[in-house]
Short mmCIF file of C-alpha atoms (C1' of nucleotides) in Angstrom, two decimals:
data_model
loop_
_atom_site.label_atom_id
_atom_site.label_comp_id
_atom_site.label_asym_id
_atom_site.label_seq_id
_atom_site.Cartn_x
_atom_site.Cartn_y
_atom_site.Cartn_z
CA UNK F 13 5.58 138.55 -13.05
CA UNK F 14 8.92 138.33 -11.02
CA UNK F 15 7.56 140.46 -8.26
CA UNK F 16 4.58 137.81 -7.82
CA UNK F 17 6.76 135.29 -8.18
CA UNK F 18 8.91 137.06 -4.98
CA UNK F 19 6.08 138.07 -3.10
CA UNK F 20 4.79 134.29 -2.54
CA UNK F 21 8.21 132.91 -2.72
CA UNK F 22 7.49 130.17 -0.11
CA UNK F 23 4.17 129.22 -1.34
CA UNK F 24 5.01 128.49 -4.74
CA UNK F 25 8.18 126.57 -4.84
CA UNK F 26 11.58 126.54 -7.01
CA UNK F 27 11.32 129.57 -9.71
CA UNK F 28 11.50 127.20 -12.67
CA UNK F 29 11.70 128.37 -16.60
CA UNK F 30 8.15 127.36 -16.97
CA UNK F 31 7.13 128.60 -13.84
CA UNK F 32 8.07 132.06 -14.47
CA UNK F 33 7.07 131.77 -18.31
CA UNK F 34 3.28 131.13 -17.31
CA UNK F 35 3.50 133.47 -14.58
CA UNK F 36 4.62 136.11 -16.92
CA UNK F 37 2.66 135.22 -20.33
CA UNK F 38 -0.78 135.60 -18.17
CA UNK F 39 0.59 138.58 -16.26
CA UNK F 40 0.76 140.37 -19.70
CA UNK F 41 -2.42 139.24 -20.95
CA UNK F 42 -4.19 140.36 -18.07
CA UNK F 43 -7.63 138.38 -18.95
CA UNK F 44 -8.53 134.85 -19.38
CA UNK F 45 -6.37 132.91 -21.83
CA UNK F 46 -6.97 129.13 -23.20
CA UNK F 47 -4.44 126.87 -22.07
CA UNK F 48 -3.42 125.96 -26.07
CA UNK F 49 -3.23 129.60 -26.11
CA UNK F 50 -0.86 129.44 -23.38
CA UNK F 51 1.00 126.64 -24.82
CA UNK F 52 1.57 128.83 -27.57
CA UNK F 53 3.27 131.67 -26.44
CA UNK F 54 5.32 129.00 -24.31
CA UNK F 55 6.57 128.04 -27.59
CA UNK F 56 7.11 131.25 -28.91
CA UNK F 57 9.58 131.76 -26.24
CA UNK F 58 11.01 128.05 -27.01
CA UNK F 59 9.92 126.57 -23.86
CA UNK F 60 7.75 123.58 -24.58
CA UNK F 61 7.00 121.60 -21.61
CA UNK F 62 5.84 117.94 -21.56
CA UNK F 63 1.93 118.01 -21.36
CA UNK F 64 1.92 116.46 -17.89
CA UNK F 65 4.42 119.53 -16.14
CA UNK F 66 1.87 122.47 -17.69
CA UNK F 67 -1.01 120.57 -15.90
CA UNK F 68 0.90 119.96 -12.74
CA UNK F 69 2.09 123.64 -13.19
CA UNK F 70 -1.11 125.23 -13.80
CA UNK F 71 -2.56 123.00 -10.76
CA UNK F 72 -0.24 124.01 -8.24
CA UNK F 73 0.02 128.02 -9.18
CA UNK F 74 -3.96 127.77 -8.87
CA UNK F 75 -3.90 126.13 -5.91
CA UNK F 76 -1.61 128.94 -4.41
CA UNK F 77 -3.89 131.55 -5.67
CA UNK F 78 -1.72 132.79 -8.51
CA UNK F 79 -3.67 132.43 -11.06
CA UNK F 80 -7.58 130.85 -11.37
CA UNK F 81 -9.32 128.80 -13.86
CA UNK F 82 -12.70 129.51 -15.50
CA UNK F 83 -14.73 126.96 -17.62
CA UNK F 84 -16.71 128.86 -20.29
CA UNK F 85 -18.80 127.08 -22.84
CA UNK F 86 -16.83 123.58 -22.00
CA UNK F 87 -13.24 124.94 -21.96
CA UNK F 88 -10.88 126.20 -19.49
CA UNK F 89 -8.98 129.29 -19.32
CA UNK F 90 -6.72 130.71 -16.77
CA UNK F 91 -6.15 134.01 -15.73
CA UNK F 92 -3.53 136.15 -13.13
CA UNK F 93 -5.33 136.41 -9.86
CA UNK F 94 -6.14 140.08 -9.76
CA UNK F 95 -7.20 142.38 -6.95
CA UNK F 96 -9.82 144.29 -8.87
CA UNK F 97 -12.96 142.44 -9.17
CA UNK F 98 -13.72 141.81 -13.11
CA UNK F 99 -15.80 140.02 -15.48
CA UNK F 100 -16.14 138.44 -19.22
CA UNK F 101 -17.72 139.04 -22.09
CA UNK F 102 -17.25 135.87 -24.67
CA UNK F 103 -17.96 135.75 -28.18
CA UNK F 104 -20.00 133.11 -29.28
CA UNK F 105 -18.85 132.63 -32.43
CA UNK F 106 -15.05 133.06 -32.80
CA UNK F 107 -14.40 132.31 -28.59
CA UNK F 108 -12.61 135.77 -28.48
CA UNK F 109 -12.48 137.56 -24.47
CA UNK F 110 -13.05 140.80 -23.23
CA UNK F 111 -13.24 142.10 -19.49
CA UNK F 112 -14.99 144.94 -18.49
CA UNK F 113 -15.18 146.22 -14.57
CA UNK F 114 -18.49 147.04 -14.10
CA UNK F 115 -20.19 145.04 -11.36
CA UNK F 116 -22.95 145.61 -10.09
CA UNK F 117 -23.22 142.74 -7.68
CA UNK F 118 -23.27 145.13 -4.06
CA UNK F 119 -26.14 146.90 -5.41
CA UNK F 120 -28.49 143.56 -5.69
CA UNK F 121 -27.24 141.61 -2.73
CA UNK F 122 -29.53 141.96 -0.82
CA UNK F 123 -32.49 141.43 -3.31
CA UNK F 124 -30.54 138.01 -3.60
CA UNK F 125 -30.74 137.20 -0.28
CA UNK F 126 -33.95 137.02 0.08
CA UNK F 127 -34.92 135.02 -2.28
CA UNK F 128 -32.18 132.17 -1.22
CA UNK F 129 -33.83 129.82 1.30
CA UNK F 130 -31.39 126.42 1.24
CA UNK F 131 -27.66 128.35 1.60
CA UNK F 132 -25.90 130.22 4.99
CA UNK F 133 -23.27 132.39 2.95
CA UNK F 134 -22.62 133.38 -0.67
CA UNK F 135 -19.17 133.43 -0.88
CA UNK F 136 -18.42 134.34 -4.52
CA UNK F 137 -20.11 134.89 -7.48
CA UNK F 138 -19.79 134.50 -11.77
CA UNK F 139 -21.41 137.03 -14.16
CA UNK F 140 -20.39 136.24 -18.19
CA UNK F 141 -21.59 137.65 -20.99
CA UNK F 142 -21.80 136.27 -24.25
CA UNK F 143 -22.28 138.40 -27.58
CA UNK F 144 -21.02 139.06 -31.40
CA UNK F 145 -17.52 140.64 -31.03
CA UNK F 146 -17.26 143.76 -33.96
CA UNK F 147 -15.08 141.14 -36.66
CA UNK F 148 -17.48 138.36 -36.33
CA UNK F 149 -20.69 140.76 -36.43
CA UNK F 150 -18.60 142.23 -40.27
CA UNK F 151 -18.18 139.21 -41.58
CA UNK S 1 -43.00 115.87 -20.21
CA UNK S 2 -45.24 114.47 -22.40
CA UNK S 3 -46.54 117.67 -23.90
CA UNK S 4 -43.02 119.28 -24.60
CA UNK S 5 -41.83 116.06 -26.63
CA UNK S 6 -45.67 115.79 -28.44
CA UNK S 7 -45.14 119.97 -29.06
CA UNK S 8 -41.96 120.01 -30.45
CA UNK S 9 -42.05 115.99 -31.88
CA UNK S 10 -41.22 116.70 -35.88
CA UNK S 11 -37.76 117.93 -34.16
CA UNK S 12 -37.48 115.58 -31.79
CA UNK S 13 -37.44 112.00 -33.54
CA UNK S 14 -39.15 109.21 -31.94
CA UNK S 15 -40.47 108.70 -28.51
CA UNK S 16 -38.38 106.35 -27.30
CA UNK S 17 -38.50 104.71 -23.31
CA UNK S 18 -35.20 106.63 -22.71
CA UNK S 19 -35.94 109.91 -23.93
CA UNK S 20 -39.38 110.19 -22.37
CA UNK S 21 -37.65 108.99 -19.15
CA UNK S 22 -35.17 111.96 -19.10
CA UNK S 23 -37.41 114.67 -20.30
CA UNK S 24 -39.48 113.70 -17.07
CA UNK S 25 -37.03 113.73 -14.85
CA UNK S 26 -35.54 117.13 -15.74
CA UNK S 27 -39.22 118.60 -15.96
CA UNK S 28 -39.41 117.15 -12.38
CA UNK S 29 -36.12 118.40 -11.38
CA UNK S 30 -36.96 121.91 -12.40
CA UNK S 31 -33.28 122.63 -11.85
CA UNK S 32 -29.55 121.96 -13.12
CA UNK S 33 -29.02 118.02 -12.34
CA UNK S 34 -25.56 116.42 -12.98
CA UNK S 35 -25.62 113.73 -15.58
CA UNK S 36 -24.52 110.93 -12.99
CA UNK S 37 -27.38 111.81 -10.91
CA UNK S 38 -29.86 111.64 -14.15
CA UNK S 39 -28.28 108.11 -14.90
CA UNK S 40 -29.03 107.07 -10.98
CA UNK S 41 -32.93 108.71 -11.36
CA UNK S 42 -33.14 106.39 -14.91
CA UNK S 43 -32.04 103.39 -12.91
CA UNK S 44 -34.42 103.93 -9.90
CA UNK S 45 -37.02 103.76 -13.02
CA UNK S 46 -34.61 99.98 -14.13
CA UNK S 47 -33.47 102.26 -17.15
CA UNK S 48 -30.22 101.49 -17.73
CA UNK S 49 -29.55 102.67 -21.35
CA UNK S 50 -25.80 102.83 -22.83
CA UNK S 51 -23.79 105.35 -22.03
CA UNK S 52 -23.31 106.10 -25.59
CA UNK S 53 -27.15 106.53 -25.52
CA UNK S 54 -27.08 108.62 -22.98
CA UNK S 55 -24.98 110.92 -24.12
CA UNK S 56 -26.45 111.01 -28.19
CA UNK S 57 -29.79 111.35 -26.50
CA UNK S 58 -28.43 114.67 -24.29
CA UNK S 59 -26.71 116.18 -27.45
CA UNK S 60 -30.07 115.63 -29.40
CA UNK S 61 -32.07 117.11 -26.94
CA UNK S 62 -29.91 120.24 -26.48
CA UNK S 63 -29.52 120.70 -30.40
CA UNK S 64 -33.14 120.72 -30.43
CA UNK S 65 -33.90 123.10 -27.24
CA UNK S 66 -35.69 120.92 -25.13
CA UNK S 67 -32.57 121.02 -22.16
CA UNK S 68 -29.77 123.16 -21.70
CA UNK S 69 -26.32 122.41 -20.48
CA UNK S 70 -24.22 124.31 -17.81
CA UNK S 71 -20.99 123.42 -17.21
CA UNK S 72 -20.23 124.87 -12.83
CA UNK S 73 -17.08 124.09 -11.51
CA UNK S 74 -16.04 121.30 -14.17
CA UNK S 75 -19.16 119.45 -14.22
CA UNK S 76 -21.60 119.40 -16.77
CA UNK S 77 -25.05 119.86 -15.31
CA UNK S 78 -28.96 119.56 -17.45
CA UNK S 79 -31.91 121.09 -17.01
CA UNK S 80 -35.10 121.74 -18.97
CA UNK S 81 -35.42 124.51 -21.43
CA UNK S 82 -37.26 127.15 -18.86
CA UNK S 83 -39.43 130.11 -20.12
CA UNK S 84 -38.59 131.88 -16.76
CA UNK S 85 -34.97 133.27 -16.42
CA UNK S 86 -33.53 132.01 -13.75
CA UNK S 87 -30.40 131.59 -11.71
CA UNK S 88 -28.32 129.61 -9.37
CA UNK S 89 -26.57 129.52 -6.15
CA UNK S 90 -24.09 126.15 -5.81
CA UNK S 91 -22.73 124.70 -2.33
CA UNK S 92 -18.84 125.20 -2.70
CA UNK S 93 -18.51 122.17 -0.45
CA UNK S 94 -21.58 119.25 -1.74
CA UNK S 95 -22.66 120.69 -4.88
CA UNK S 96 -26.00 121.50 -3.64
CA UNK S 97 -27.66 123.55 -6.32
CA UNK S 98 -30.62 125.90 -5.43
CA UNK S 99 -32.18 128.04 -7.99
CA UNK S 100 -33.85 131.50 -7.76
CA UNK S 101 -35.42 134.12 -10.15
CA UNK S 102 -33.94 137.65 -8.57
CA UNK S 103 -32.50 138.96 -11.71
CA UNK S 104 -31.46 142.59 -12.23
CA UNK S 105 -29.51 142.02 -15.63
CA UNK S 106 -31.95 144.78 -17.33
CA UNK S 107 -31.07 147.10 -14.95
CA UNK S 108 -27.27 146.89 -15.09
CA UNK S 109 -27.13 145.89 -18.80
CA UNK S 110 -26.67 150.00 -20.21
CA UNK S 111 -24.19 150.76 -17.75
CA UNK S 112 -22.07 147.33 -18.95
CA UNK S 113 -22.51 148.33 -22.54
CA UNK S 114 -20.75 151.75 -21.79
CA UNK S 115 -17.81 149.54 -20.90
CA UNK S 116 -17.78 147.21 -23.83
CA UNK S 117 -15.75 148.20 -26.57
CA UNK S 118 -14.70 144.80 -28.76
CA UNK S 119 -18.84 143.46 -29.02
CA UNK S 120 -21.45 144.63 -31.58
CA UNK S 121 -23.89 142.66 -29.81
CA UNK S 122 -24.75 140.91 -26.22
CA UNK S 123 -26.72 137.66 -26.49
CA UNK S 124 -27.27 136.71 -23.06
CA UNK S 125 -25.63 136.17 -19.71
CA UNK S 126 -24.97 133.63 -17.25
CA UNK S 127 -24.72 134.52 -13.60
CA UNK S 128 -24.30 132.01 -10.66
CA UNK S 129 -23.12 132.29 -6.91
CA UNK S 130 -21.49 129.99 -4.54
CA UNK S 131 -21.29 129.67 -1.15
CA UNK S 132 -22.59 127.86 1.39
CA UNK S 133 -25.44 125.72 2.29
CA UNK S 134 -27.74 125.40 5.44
CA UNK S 135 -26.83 121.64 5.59
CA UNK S 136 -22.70 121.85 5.08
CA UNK S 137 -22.90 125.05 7.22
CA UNK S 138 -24.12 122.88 10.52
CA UNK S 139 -21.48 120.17 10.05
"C1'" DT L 8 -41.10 98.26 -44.12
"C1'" DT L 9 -37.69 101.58 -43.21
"C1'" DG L 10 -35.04 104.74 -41.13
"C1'" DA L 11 -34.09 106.27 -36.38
"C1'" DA L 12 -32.33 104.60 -32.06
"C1'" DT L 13 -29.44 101.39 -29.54
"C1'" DG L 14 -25.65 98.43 -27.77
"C1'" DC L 15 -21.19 97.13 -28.11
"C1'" DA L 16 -16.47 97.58 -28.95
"C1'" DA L 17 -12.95 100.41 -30.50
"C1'" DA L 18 -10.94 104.71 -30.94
"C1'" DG L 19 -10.20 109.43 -29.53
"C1'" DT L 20 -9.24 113.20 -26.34
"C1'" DC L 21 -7.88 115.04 -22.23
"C1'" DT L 22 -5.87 114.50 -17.71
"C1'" DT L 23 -3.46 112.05 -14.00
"C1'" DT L 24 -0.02 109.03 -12.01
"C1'" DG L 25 4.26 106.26 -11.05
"C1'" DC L 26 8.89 106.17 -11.51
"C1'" DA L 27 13.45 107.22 -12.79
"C1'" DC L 28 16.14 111.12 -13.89
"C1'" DT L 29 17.32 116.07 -13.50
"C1'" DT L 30 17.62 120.50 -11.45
"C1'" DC L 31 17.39 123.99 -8.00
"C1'" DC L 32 18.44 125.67 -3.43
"C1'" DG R 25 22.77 116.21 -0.72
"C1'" DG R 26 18.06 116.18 -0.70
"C1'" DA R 27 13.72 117.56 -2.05
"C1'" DA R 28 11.16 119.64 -5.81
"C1'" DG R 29 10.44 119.57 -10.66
"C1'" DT R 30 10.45 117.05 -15.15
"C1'" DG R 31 9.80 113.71 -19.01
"C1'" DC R 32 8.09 109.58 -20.44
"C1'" DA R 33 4.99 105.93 -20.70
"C1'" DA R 34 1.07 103.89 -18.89
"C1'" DA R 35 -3.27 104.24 -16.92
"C1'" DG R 36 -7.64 106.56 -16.11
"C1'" DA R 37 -11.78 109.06 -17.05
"C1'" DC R 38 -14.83 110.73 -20.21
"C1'" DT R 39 -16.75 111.10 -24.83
"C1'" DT R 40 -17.33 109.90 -29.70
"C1'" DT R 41 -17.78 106.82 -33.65
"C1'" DG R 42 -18.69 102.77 -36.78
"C1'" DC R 43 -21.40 99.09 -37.51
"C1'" DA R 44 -24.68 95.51 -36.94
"C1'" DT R 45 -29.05 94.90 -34.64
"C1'" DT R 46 -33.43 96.41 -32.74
"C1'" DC R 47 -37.44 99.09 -32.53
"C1'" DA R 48 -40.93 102.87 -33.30
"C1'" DA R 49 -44.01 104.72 -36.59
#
DNA sequence: TTGAATGCAAAGTCTTTGCACTTCC
DNA sequence: GGAAGTGCAAAGACTTTGCATTCAA
């Protein structure tokens, strides 16, 4: 959103249309969304970009920590950079994305640890689900 | 190996020089490879199928079980189908992929339903940490 | 012998790049 | 005015497909 936008100011550049249209179509969806997805709603708001200035877009507002990409299953989706940690669960049949908070990642640490012979540091981790959502488990 | 393609043959077509080749080199690997590096192990062994080959023989296998595909960090890595569950901890600055079998998914997994709403069902899970490793540490 | 597997070339998809033009500060 | 952002076309990287040929069973 704006405020983001503000916050970073120098980081991040001129405030273009499409700039603040990304910023603000993944700041309402709040989890990950597929870039067609996101070319979508751009449209919806009559902004359609040339293919080239979404990439270049999406590449520098990651790049800045704005936002950050996850490939699931083979495709990329790109979410706000939020401060509370979060993770996915993806159907596997219709693609569809919900986040939960629960994380237990602290509490097995250390278990890790030990069993990791070849690394210094962890630095980060990924935890995704996949499942039936409740329309594809009806149908 | 051998036995795997013999086991599983009726699903698995014939036993071609190519096919053998990368089944034994992902059994030996015991861990996610990147395709370029399979296509260097198949040349040390002067196996230098298509590329097209390469990648109908990869689809085939995967369709039929024998390897699995994970795609870290936009590359699409192989390994063999493995009866233990396992996990993996990549080097944010080579690649470097160590695996380990610390697991605590069955002890997590009832507080995570709790905070699933949209899912009738959870298949399975992927989990993988980065960091990094002893060697790119010392430089 | 016969159908699966392969190589090759072409096509397809997605992403990046160079350059001239436009827009924002 | 000058640098950042954009559109367009071309190039690049990766993957798939059609078809004739080869090879395993």
């Amino acid at each position: 959103m704006e405020i983001s936008i503000k916050k970073k100011q120098l980081h991040i550049g001129r405030q273009t249309k499409t700039k603040k249209a990304i910023v603000d179509i993944l700041s309402k969806n709040c989890c990950l969304l597929h870039k067609n997805e996101l070319i979508e709603e751009l449209k919806k708001q009559k902004i359609t970009p040339n293919r080239s200035t979404i990439y270049r877009e999406l590449k520098t507002l990651e790049k800045n920590d704005f936002i950050s990409k996850s490939t699931i299953l083979g495709n990329d989706y790109y979410e706000i950079l939020q401060d509370h940690h979060h993770h996915h669960i993806i159907c596997l049949k219709c693609n569809k994305i919900e986040s939960f908070n629960a994380c237990k990642y602290n509490l097995i640490v250390n278990e890790i640890k030990n069993k990791i012979h070849g690394f210094a540091e962890i630095k980060n981790h990924s935890f995704e689900l996949f499942g039936i959502c409740n329309y594809c488990n009806k149908k």
